[in-house]
mmCIF file of C-alpha atoms in Angstrom:
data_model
loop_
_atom_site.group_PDB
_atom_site.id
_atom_site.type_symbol
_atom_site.label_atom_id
_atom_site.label_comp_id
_atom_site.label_asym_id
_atom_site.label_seq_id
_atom_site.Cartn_x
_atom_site.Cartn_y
_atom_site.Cartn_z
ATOM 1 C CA UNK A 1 -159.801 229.729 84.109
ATOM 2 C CA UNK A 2 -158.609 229.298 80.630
ATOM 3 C CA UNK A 3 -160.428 227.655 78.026
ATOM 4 C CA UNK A 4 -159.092 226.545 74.656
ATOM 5 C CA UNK A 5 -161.428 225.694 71.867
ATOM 6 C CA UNK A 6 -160.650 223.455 68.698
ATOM 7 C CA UNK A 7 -163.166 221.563 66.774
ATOM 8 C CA UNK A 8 -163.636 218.320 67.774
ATOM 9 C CA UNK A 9 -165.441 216.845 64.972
ATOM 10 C CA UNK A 10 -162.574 215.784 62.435
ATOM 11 C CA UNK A 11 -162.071 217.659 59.146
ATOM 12 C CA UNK A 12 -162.698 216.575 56.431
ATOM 13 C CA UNK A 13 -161.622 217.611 52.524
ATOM 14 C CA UNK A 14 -160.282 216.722 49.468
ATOM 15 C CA UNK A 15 -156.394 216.387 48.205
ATOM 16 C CA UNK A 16 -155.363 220.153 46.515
ATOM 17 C CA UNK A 17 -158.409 222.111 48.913
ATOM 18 C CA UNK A 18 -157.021 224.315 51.615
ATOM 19 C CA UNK A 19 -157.759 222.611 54.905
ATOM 20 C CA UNK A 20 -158.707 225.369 57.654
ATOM 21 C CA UNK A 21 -158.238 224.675 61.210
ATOM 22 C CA UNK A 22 -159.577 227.254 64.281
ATOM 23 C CA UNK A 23 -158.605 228.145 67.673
ATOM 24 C CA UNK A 24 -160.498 229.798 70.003
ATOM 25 C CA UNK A 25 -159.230 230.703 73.652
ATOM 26 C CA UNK A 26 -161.466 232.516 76.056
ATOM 27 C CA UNK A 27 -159.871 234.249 80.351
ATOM 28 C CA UNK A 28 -156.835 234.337 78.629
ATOM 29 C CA UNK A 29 -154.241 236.942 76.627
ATOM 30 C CA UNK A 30 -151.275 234.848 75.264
ATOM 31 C CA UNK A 31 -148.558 236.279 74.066
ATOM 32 C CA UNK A 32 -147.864 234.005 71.370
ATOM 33 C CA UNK A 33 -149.368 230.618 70.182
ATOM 34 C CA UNK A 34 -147.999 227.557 68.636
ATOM 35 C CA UNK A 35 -149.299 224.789 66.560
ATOM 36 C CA UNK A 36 -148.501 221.192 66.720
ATOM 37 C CA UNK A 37 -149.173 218.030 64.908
ATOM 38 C CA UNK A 38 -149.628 215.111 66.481
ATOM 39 C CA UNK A 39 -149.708 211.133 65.045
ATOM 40 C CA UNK A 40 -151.777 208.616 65.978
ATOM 41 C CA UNK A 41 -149.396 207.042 68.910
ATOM 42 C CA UNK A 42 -147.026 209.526 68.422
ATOM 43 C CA UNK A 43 -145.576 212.782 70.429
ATOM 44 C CA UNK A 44 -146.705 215.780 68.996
ATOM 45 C CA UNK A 45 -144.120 217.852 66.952
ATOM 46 C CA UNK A 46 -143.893 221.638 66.733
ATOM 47 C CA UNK A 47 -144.882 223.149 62.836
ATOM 48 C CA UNK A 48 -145.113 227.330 64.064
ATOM 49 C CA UNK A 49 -145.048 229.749 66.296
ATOM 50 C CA UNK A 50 -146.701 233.440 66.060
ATOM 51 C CA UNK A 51 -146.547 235.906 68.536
ATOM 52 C CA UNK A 52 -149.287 238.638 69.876
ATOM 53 C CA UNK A 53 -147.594 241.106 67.082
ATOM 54 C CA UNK A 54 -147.591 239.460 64.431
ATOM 55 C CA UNK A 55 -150.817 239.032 62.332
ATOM 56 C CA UNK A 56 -149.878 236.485 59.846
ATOM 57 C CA UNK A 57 -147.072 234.160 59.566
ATOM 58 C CA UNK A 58 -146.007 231.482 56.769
ATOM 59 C CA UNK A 59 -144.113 228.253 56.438
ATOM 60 C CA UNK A 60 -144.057 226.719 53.339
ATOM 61 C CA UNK A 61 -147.782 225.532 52.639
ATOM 62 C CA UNK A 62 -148.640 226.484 55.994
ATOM 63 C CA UNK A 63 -150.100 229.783 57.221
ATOM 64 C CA UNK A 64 -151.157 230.595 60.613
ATOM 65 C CA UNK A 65 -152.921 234.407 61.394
ATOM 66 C CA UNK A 66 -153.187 235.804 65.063
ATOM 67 C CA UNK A 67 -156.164 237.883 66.101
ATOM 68 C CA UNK A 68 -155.928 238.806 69.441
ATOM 69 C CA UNK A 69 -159.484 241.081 69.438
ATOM 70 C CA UNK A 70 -161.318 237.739 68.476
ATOM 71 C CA UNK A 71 -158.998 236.023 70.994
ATOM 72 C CA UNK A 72 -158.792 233.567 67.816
ATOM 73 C CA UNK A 73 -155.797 231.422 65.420
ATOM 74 C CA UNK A 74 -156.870 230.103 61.956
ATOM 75 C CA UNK A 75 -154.165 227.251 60.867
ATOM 76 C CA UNK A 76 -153.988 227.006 57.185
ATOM 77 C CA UNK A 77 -152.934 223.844 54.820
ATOM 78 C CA UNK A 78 -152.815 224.861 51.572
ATOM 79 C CA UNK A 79 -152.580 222.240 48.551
ATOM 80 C CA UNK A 80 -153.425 219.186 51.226
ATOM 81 C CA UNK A 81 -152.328 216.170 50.644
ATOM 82 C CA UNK A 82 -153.211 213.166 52.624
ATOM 83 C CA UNK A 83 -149.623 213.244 54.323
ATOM 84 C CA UNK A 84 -150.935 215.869 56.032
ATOM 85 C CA UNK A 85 -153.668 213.527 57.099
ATOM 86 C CA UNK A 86 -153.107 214.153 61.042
ATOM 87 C CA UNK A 87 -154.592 216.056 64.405
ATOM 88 C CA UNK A 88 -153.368 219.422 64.924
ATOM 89 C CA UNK A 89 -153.502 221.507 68.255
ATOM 90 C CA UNK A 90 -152.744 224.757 68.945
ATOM 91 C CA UNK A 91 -151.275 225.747 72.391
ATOM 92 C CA UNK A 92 -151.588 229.539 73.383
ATOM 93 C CA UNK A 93 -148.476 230.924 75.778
ATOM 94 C CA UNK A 94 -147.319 233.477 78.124
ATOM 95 C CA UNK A 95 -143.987 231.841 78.815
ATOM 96 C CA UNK A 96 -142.086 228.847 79.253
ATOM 97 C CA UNK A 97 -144.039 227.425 82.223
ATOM 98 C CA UNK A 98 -147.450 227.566 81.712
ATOM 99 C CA UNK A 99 -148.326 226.218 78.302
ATOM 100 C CA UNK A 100 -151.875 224.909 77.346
ATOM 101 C CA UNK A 101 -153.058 223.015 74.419
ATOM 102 C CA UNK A 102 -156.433 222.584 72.593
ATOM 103 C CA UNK A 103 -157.743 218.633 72.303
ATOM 104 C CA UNK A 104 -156.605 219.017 68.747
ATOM 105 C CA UNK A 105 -158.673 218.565 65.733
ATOM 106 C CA UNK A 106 -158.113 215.748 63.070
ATOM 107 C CA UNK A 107 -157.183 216.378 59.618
ATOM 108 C CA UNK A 108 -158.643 213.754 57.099
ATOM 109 C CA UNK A 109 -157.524 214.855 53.543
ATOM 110 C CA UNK A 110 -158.672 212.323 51.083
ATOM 111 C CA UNK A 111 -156.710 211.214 47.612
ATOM 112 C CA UNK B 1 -135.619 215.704 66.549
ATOM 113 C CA UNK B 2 -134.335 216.453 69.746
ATOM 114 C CA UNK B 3 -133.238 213.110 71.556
ATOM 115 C CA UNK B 4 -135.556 212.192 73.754
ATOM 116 C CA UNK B 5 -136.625 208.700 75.069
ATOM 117 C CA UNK B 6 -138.919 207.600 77.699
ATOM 118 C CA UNK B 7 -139.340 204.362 79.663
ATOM 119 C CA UNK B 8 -141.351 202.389 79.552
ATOM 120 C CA UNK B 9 -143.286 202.878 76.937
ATOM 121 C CA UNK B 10 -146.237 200.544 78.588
ATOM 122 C CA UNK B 11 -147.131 200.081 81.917
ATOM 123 C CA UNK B 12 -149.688 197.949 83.741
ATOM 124 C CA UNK B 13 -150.006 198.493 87.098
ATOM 125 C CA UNK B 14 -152.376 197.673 90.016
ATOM 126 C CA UNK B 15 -154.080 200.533 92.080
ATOM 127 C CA UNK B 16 -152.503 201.508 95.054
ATOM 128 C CA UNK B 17 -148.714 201.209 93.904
ATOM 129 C CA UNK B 18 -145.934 204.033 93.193
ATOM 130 C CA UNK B 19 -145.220 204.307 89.320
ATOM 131 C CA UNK B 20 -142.025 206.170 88.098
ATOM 132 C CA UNK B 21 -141.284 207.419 84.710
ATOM 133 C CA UNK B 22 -138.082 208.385 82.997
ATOM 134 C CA UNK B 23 -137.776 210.959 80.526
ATOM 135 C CA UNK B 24 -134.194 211.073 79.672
ATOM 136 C CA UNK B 25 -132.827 213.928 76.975
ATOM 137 C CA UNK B 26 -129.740 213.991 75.206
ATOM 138 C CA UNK B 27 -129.880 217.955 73.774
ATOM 139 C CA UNK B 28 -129.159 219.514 77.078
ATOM 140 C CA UNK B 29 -132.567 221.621 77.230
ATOM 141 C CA UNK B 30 -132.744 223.950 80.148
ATOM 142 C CA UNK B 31 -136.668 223.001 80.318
ATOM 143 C CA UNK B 32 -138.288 219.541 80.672
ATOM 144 C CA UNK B 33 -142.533 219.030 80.920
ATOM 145 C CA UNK B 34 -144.201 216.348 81.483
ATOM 146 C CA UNK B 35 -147.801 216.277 80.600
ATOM 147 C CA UNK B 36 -150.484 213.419 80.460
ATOM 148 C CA UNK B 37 -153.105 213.162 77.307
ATOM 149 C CA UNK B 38 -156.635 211.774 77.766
ATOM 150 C CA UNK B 39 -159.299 211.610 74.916
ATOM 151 C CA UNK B 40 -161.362 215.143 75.170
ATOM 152 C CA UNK B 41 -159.089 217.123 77.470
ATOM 153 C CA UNK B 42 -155.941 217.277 75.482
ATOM 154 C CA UNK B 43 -152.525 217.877 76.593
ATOM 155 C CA UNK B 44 -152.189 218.940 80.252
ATOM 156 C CA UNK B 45 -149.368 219.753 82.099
ATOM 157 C CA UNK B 46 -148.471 217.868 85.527
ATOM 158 C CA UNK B 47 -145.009 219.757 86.221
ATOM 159 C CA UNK B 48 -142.555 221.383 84.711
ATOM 160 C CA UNK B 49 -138.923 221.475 85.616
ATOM 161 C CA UNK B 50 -136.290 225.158 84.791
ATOM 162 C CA UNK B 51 -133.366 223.567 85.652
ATOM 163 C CA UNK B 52 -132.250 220.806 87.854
ATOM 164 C CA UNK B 53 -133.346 220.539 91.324
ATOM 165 C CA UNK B 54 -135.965 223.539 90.499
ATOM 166 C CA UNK B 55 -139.553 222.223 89.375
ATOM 167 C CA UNK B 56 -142.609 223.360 89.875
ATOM 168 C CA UNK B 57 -146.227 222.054 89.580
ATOM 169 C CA UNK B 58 -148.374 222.488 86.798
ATOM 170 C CA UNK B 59 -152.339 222.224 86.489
ATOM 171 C CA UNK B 60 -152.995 218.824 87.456
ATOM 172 C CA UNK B 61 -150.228 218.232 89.640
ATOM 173 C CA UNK B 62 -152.256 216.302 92.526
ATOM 174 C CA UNK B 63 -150.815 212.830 93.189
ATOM 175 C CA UNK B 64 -147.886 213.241 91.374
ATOM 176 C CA UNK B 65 -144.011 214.149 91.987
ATOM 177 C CA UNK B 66 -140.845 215.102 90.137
ATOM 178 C CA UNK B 67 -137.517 215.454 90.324
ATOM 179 C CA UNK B 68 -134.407 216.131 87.867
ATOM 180 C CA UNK B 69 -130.786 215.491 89.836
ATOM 181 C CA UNK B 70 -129.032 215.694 85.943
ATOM 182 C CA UNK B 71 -130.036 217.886 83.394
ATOM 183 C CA UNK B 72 -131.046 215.098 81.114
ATOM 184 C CA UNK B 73 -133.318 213.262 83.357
ATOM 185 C CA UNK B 74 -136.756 213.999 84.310
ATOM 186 C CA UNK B 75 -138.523 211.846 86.649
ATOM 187 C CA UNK B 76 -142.544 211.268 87.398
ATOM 188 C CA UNK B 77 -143.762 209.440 90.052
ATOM 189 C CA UNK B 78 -147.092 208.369 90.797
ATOM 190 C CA UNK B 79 -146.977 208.015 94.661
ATOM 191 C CA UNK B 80 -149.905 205.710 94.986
ATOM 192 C CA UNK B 81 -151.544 204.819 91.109
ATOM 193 C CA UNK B 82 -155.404 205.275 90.799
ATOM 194 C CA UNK B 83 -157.680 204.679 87.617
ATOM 195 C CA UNK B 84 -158.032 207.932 87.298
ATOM 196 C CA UNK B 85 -154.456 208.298 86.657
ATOM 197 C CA UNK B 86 -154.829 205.630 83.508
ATOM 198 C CA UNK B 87 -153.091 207.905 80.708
ATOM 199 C CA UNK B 88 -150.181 208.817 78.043
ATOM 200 C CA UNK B 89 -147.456 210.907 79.453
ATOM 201 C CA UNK B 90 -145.599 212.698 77.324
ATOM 202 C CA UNK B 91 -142.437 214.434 77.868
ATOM 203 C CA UNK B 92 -141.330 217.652 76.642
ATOM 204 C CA UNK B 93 -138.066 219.310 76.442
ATOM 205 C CA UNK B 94 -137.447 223.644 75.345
ATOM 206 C CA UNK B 95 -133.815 225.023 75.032
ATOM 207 C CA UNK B 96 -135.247 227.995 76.228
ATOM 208 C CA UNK B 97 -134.207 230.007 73.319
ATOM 209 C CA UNK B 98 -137.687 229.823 71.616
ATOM 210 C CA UNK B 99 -140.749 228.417 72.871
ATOM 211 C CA UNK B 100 -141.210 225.321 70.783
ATOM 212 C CA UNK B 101 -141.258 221.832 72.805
ATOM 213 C CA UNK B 102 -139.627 218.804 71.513
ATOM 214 C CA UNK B 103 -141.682 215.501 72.735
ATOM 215 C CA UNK B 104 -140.663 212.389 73.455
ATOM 216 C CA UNK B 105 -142.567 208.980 72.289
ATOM 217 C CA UNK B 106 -145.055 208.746 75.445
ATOM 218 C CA UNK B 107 -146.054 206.187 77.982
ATOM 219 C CA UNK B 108 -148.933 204.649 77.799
ATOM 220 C CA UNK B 109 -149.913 203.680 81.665
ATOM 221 C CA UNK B 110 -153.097 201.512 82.438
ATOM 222 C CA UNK B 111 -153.800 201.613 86.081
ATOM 223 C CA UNK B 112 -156.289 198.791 87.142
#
């Protein structure tokens, strides 16, 4: 079955250092993947999306790459600042009814 | 953020009773989800719903049931609660034009 991987020991780094988040997903070929954040006693909310195609893709301080040989998504924060203090998972997909999502791993950027 | 609301938002129940959950949407999404979130196994999906009346089960489906009579509502029932089933359920909603999910609040349901 699949497996997703995230890190569960929490990140943590320094406001202005580029926070770097991995992904790992193993019996599985997605065609796209997705990255939430999520928090604490909150639903999680989408942030990007970037399909099998597409090696790299950008959204404001955010940058996500897609490497389908390692079977592997980096999530990038660049410029952290402690609002972005949160847990983010990533969620591999095929299609619009079987989605799975990583435990997450938690963001701690300190002032 | 897409309009959706759950209810309740806490539950305490005993073993051995039915629990139902509401997810109720207001942005007319073809697709609703409803998942459950436990420390260490992340989001899972229990069903899924592609329009009303048509659902379909997801990977931890066992002991659970659906339905959706209106687009905007989404049921879950637990038919008989166990411990095991002590959670947060989350709700999800997709237009179906991307693949992005909107989530509601969550439940959180202790079953003792």
């Amino acid at each position: 079955s699949q497996k997703i991987e995230q890190n569960s020991e929490a990140l943590n780094i320094q406001e202005g250092k580029t926070a770097t988040l991995t992904c790992n997903y193993t019996n599985y070929s997605p065609a796209y993947l997705q990255w939430y954040r999520q928090d604490p006693g909150r639903g999680p909310v989408f942030l990007l999306l970037i399909r099998e195609n597409e090696k790299e893709k950008r959204k404001e301080r955010l940058k996500v790459t897609f490497d389908t040989t390692l079977k592997q998504s980096l999530f990038h924060i660049t410029a952290s600042q402690p609002a972005d203090s949160a847990t983010y998972l990533c969620a591999p997909g095929n299609n619009f009814n079987k989605f799975y999502f990583g435990s997450g791993t938690k963001l701690n950027v300190k002032p | 953020d897409a309009g959706i609301t759950q209810s309740p938002r806490h539950k305490v129940t005993e073993t051995g009773t039915p629990v139902t959950l509401r997810c109720h949407q207001t942005e007319n999404h073809r697709y609703m989800y409803w998942y459950r979130q436990d420390p260490g196994h992340g989001l899972r999906l229990i069903h899924y719903s592609y329009g009303v009346k048509d659902t379909d089960k997801g990977e931890v489906s066992d002991g659970y049931s659906v339905s959706r009579s209106k687009t905007e509502d989404f049921l879950l029932t637990l038919e008989s609660a166990t411990s095991s089933q002590t959670s947060v359920y989350f709700c999800a909603t997709s237009d179906g034009a991307g693949y992005e999910q909107y989530f509601g609040p969550g439940t959180r349901l202790t079953v003792t």
